[in-house]
Short mmCIF file of N, CA and C in Angstrom, two decimals:
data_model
loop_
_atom_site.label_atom_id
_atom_site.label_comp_id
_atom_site.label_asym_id
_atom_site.label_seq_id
_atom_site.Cartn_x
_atom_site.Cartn_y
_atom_site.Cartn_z
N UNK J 1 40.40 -2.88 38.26
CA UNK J 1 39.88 -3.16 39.57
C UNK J 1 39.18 -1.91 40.09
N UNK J 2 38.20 -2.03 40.87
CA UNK J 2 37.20 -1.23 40.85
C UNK J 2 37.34 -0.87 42.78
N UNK J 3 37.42 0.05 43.54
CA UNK J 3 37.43 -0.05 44.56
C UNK J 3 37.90 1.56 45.55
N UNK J 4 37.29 1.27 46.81
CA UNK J 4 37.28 2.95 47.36
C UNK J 4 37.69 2.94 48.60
N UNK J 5 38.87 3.64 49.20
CA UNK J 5 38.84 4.04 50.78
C UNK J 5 37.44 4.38 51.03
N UNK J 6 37.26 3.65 52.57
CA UNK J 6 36.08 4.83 53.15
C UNK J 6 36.82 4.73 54.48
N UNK J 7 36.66 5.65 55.63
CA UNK J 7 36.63 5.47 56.97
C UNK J 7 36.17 4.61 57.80
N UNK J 8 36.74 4.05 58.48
CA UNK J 8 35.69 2.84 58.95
C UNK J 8 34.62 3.37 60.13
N UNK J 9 34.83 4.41 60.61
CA UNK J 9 33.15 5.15 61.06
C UNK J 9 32.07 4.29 60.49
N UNK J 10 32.48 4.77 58.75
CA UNK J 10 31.66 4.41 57.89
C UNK J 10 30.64 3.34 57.77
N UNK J 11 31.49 2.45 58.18
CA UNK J 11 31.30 1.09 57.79
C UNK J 11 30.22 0.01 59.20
N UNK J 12 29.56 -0.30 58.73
CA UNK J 12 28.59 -1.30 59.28
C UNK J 12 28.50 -2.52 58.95
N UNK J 13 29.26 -3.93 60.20
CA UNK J 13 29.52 -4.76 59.99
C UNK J 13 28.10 -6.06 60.37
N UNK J 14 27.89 -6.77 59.94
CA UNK J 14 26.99 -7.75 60.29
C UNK J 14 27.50 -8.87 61.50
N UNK J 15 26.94 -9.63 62.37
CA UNK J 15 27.61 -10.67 63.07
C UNK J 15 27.69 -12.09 62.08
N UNK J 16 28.67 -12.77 62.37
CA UNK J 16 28.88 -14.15 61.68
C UNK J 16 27.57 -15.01 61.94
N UNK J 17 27.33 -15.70 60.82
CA UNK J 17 26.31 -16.90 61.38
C UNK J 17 24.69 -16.71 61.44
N UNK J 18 24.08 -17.57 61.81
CA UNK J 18 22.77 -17.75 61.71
C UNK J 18 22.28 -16.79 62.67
N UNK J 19 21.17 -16.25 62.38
CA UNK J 19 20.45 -15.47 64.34
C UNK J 19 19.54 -16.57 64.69
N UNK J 20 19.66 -16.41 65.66
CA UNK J 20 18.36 -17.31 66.54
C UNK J 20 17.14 -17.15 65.83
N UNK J 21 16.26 -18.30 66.00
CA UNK J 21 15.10 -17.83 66.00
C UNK J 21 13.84 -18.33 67.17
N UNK J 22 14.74 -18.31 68.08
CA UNK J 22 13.95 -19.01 69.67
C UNK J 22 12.99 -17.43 69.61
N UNK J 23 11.88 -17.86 69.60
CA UNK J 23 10.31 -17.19 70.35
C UNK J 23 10.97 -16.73 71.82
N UNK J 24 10.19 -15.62 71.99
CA UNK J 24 10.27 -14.86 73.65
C UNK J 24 9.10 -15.97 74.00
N UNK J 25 8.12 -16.23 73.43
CA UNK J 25 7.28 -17.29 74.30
C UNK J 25 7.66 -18.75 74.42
N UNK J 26 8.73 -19.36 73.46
CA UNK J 26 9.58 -20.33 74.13
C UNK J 26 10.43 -20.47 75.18
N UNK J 27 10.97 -19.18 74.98
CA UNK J 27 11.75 -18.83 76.03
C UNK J 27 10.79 -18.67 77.64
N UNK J 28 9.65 -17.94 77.88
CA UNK J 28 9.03 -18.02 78.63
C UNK J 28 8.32 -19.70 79.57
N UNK J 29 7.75 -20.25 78.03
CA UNK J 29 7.32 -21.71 78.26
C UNK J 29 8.28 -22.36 79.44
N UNK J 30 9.54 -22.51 78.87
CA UNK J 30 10.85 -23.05 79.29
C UNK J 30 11.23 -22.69 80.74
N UNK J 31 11.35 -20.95 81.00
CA UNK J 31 11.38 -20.91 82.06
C UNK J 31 10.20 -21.11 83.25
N UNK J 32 8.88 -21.03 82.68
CA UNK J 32 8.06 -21.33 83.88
C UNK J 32 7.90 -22.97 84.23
N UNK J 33 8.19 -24.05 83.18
CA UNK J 33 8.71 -25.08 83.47
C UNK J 33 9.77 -25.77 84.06
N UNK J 34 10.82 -24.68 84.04
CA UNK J 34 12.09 -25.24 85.04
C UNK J 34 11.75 -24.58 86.06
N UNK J 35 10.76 -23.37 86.33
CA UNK J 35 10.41 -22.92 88.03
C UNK J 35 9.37 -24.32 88.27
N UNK J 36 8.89 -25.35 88.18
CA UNK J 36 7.95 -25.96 88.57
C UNK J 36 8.53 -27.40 88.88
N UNK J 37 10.09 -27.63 87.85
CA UNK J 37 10.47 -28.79 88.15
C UNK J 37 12.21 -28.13 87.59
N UNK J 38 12.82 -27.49 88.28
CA UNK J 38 14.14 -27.02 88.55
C UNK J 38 15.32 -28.56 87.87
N UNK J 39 15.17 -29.70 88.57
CA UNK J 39 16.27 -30.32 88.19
C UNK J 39 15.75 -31.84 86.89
N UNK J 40 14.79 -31.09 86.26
CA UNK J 40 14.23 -32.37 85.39
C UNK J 40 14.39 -32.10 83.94
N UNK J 41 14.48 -33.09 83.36
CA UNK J 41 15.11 -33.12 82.02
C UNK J 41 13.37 -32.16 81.24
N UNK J 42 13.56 -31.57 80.55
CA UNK J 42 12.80 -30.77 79.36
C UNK J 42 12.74 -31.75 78.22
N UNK J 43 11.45 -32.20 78.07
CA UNK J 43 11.88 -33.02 76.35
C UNK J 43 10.41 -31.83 74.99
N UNK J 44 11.55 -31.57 74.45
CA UNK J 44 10.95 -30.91 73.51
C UNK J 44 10.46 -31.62 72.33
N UNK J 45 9.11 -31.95 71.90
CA UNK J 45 8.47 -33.10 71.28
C UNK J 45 8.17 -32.57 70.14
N UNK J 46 8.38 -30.85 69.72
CA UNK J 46 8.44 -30.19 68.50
C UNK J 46 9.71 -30.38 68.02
N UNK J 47 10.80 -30.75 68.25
CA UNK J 47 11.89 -30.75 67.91
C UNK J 47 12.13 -32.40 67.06
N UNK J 48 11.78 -33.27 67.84
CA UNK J 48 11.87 -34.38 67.51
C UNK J 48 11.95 -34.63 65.81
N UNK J 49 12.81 -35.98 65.91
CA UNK J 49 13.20 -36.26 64.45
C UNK J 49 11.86 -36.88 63.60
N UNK J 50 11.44 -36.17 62.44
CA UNK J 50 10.26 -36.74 61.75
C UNK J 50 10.54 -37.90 61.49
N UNK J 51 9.25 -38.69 61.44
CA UNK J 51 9.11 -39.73 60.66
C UNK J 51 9.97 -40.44 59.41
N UNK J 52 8.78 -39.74 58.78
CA UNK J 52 9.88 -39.66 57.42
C UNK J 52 10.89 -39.56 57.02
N UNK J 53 11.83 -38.80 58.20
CA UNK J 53 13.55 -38.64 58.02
C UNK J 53 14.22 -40.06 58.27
N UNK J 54 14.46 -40.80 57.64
CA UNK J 54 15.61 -41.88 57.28
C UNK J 54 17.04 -41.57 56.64
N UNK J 55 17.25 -40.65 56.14
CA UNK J 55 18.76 -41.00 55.92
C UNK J 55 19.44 -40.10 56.68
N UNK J 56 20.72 -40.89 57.22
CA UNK J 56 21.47 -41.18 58.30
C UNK J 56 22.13 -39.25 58.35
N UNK J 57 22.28 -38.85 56.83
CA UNK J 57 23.09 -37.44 57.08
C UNK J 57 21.90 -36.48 57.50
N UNK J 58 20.98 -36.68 57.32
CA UNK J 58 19.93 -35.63 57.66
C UNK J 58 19.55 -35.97 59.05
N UNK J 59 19.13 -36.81 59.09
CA UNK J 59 18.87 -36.98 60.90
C UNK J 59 20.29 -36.45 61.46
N UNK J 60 21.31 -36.58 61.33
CA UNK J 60 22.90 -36.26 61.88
C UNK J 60 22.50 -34.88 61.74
N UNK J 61 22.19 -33.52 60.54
CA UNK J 61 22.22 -32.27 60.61
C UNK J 61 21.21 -31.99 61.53
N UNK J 62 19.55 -32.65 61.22
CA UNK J 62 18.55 -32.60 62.15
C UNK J 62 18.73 -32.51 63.77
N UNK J 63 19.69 -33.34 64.13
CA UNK J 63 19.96 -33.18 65.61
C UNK J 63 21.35 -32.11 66.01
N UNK J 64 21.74 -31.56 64.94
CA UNK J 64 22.79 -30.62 65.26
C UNK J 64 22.34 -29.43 65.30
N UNK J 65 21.08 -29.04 64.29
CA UNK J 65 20.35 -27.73 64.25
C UNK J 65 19.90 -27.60 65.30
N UNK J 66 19.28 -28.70 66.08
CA UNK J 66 18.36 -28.53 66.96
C UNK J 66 19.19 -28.67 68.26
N UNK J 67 19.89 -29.34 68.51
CA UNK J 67 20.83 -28.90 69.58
C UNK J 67 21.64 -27.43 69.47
N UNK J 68 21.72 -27.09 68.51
CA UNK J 68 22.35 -25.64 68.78
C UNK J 68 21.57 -24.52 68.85
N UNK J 69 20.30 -24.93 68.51
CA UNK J 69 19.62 -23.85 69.14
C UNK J 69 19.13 -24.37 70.63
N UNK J 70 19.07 -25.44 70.56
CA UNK J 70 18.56 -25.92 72.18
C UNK J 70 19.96 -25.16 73.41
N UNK J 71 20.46 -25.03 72.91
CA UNK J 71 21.64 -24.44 73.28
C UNK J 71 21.76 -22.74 73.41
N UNK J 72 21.42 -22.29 72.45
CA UNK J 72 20.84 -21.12 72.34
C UNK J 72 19.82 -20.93 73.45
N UNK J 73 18.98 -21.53 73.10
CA UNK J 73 17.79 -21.51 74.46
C UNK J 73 18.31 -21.32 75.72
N UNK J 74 19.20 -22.07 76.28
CA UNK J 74 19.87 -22.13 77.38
C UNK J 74 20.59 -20.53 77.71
N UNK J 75 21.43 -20.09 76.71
CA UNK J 75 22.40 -19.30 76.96
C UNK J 75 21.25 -17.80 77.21
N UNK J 76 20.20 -18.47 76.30
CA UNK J 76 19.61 -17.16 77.14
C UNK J 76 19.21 -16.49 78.52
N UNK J 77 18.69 -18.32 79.15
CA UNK J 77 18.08 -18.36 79.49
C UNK J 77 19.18 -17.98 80.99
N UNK J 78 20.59 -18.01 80.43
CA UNK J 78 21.49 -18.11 81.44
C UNK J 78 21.89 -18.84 82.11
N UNK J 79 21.79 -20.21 81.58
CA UNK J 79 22.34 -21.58 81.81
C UNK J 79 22.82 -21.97 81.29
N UNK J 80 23.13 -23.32 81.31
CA UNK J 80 23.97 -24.28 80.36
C UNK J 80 22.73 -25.35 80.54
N UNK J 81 23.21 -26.24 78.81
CA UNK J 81 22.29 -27.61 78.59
C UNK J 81 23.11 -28.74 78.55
N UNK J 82 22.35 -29.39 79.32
CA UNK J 82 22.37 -30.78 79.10
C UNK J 82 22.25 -31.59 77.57
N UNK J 83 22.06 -32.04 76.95
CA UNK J 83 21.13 -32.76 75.93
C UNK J 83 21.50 -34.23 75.35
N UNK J 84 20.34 -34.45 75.72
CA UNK J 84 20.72 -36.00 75.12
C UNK J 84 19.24 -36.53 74.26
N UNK J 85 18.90 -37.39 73.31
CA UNK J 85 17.80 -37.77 72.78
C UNK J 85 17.03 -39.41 73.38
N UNK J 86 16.13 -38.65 73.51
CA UNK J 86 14.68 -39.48 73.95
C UNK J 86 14.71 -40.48 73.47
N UNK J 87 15.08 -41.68 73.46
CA UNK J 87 14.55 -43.39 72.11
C UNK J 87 15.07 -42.66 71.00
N UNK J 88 15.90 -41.60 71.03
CA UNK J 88 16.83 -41.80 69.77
C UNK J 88 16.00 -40.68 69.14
N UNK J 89 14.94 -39.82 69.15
CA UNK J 89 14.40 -39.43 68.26
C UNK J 89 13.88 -37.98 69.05
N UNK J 90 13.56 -37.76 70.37
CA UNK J 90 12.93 -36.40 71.06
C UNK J 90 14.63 -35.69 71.81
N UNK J 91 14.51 -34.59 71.39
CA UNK J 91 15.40 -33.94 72.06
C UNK J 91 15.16 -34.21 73.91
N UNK J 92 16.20 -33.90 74.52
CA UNK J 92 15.55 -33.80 76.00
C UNK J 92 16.83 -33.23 76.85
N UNK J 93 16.42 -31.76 77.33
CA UNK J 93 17.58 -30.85 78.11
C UNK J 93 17.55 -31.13 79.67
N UNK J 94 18.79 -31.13 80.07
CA UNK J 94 18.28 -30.93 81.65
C UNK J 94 19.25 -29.30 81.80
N UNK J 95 18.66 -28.27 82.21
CA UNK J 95 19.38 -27.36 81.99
C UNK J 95 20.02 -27.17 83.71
N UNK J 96 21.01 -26.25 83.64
CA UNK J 96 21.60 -26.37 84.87
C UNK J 96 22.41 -25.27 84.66
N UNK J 97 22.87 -24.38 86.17
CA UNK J 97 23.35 -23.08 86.42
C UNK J 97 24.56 -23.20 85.64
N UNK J 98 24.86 -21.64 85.17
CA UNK J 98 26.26 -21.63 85.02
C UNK J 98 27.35 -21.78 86.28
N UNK J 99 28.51 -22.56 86.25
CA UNK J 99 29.07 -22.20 86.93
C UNK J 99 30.37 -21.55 86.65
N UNK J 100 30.99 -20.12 87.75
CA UNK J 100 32.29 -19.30 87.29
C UNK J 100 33.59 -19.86 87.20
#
């Protein structure tokens, strides 16, 4: 077995999990749209489930990716989301304050 003390000074840990990859200009889009209409649902029409996606486990991951970053979006943004889907197929947030 092959192996070494080090100090943990040493040591440089990574965070668990995926990083975001929400745009500062999504993030911007988003907020100058909730300054213009504060309590209205957001439907994000890039997000939406393709066409072509028919089977049942991929549309199921398809709307989990995309809600958790739609989610992401939010936490940046310093809110909480709503989310529910459009005819089954467009994401659509209504975002709303945190409350303590």
């Amino acid at each position: 077995m092959d192996f070494e003390i080090v100090s943990e000074n040493d040591l440089q840990f990574a965070s668990r999990g995926r990083k975001s990859n929400i745009s500062d200009s999504e993030i911007a889009k988003v907020r100058e749209t909730l300054k213009k209409n504060p309590n209205g649902w957001v439907l994000f029409n890039n997000k939406a489930i393709p066409s072509g996606m028919t089977n049942a486990k991929e549309i199921r991951n398809h709307k989990a990716a995309n809600s958790a970053t739609l989610r992401a979006l939010a936490k940046k943004l310093g809110m909480k989301a709503e989310i529910r889907w459009h005819k089954g197929i467009v994401p659509a947030v209504r975002f709303s304050k945190v409350s303590a």
